[in-house]
Coordinates of N, CA and C in Angstrom, one line a residue:
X13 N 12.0 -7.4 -39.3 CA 12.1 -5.9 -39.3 C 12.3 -5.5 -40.8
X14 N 11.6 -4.6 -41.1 CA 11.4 -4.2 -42.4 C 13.1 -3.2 -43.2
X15 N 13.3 -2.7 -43.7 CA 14.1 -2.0 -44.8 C 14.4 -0.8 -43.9
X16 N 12.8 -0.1 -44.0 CA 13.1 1.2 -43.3 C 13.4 1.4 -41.8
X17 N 13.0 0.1 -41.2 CA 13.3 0.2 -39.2 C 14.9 -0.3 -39.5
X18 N 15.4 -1.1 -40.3 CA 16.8 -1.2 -40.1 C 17.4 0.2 -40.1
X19 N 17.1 1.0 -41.6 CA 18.2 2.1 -41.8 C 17.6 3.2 -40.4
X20 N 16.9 3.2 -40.3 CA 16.4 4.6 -38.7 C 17.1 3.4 -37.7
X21 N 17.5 2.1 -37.2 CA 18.6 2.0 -36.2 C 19.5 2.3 -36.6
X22 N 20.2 1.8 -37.7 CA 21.4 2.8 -38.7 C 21.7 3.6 -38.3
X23 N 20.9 4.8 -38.8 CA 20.4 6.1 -38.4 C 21.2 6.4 -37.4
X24 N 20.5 5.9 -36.4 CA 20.2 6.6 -34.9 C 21.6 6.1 -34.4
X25 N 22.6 4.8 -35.4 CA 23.7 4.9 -34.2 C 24.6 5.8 -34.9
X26 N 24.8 6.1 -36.3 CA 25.2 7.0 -37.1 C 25.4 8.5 -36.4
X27 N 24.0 8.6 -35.8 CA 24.1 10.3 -35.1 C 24.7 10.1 -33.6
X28 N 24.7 9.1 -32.7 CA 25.0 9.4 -31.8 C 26.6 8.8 -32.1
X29 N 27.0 8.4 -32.8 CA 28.6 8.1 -33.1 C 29.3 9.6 -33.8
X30 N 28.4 10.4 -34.3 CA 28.6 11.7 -35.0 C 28.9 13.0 -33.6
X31 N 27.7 12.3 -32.6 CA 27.5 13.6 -31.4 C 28.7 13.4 -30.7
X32 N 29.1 12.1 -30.3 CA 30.2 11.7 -29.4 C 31.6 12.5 -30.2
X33 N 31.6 12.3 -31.5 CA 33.1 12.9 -32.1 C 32.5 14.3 -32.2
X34 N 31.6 15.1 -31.6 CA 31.4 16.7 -31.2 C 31.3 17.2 -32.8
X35 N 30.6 16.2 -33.9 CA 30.2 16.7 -35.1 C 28.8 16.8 -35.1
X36 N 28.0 17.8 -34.9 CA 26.7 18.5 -34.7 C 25.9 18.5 -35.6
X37 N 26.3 18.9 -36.7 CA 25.8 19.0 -38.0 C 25.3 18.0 -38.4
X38 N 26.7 16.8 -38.7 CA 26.5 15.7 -39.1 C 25.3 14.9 -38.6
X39 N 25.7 14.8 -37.5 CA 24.4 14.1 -36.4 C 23.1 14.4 -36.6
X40 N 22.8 16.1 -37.0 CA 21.3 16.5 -37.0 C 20.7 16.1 -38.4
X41 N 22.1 16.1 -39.2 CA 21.7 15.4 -40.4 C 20.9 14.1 -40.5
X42 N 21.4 13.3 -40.1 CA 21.1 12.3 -39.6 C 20.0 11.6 -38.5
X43 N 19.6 12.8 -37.8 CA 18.6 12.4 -37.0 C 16.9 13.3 -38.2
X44 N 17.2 14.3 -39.2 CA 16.7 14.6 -40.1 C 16.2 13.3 -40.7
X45 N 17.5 12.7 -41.7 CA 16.9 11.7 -42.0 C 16.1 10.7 -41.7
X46 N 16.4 9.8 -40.5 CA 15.4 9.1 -39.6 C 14.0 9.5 -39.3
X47 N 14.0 10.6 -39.3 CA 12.3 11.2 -38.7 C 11.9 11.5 -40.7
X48 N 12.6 11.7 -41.8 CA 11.9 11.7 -43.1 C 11.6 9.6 -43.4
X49 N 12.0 9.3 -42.9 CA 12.6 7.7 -43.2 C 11.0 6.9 -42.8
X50 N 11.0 7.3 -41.4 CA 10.0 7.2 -40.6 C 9.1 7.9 -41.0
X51 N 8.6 9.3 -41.5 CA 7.1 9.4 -41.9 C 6.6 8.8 -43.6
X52 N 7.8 8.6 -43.9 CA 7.0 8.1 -45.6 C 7.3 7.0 -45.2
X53 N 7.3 6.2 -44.4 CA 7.2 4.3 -44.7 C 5.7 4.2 -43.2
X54 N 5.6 5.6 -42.5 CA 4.5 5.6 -41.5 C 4.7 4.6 -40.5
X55 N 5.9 4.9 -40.1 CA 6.9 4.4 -38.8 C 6.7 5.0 -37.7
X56 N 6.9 4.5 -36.4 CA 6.9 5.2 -35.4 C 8.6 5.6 -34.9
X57 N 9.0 6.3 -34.8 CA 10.4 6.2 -34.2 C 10.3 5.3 -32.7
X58 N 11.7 4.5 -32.8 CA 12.0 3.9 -31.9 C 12.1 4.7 -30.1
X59 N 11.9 4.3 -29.1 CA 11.5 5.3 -28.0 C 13.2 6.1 -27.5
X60 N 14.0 5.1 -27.8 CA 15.4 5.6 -27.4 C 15.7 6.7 -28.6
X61 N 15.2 6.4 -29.9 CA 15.6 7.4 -30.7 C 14.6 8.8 -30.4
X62 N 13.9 8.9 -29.8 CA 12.6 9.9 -29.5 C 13.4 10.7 -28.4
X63 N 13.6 9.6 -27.1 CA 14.2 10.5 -26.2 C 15.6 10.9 -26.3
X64 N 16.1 10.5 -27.1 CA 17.4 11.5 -27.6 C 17.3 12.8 -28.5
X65 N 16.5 12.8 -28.9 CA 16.5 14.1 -29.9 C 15.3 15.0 -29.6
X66 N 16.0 16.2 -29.9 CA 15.4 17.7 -29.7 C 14.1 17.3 -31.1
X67 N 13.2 17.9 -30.2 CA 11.8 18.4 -31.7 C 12.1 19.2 -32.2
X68 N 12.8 20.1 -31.5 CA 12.9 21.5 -31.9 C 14.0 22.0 -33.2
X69 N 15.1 21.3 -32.7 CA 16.0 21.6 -33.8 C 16.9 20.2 -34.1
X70 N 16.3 19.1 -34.3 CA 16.6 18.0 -34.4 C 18.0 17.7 -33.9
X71 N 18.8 18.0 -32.9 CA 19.9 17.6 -32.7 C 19.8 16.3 -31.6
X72 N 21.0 16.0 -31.5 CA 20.7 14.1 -30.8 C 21.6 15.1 -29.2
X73 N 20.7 14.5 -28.4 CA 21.2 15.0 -27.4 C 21.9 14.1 -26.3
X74 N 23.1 14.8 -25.6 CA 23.9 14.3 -25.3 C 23.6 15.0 -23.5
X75 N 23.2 13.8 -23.0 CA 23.2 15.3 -21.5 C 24.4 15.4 -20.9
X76 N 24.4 16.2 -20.1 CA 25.6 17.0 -19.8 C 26.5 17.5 -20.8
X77 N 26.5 17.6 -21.8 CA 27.1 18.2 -23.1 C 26.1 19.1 -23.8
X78 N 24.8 18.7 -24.4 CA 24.2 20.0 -25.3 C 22.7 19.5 -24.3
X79 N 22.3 19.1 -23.3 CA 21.0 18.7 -23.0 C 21.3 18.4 -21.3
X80 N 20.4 18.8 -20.6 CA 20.0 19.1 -19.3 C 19.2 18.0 -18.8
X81 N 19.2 17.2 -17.8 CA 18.1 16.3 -17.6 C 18.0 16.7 -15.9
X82 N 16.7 16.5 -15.6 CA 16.4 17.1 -14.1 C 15.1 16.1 -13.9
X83 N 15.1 15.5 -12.5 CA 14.3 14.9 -12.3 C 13.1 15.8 -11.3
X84 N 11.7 15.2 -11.6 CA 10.7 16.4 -10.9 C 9.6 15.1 -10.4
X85 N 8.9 15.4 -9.5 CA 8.1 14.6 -9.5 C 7.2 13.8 -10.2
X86 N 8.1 12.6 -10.2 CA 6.7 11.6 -11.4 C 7.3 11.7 -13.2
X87 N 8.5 12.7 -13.6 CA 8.3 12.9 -14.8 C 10.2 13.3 -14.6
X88 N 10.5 13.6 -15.9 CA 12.1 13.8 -16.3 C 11.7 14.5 -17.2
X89 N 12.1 16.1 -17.1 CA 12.3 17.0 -17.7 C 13.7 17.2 -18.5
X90 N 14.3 16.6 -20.0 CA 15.3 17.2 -20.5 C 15.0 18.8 -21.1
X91 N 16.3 19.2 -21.1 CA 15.9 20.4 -21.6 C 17.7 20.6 -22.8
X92 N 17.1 20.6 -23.7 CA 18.3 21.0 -25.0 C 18.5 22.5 -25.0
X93 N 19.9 22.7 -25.5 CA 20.6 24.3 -25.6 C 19.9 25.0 -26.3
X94 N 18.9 24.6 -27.3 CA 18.0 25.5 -28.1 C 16.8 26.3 -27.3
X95 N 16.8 25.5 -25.5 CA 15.4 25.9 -24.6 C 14.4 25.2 -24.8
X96 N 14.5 24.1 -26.2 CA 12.8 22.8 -25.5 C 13.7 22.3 -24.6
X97 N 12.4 21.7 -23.9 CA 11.6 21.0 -22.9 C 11.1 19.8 -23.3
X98 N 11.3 18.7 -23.1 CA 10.3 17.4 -23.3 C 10.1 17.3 -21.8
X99 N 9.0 16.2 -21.6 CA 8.7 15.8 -20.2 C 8.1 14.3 -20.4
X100 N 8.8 13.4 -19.7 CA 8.9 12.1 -20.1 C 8.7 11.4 -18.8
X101 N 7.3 10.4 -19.0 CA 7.0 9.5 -17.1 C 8.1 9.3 -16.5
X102 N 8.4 8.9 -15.2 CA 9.1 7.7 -15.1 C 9.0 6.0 -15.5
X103 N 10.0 5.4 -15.8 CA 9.6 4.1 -16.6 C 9.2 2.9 -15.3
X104 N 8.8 1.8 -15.6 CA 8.5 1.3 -14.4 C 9.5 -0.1 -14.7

């Protein structure tokens, strides 16, 4: 594992240790960094760190706290307090 996939797991436990002590900011900070981290080394983000975070306003989402998850046929719709939407298969 290269320099830059260490610091984006870093990263990503950094923001969800930030979301759990209800520091927002910090966290989006942080999930900021990881997605700048990841396009100049031309990384893919990790899939756990994908499906935690809003596109919209980079916050790490916590369901039942700032993010909604609903199951629909075939797919899992979260939905974050900002109003996106992602829509994610089921896994097999």
């Amino acid at each position: 594992m290269g320099i830059a996939a260490e610091r984006i797991d870093r990263l990503h436990d950094l923001a969800r240790a930030a979301a759990a002590e209800g520091d927002h900011d910090r966290a989006r900070y942080y999930v900021r960094l990881a997605r700048r981290v990841a396009e100049r080394n031309r990384l893919t983000l990790p899939r756990q760190f994908r499906r935690f975070t809003c596109d919209e306003c980079d916050a790490y989402l916590r369901p039942g706290q700032n993010a909604r998850v609903r199951l629909q046929d075939g797919h899992v719709v979260v939905t974050c307090d900002c109003g996106a939407q992602a829509r994610y298969p089921y896994e097999d």
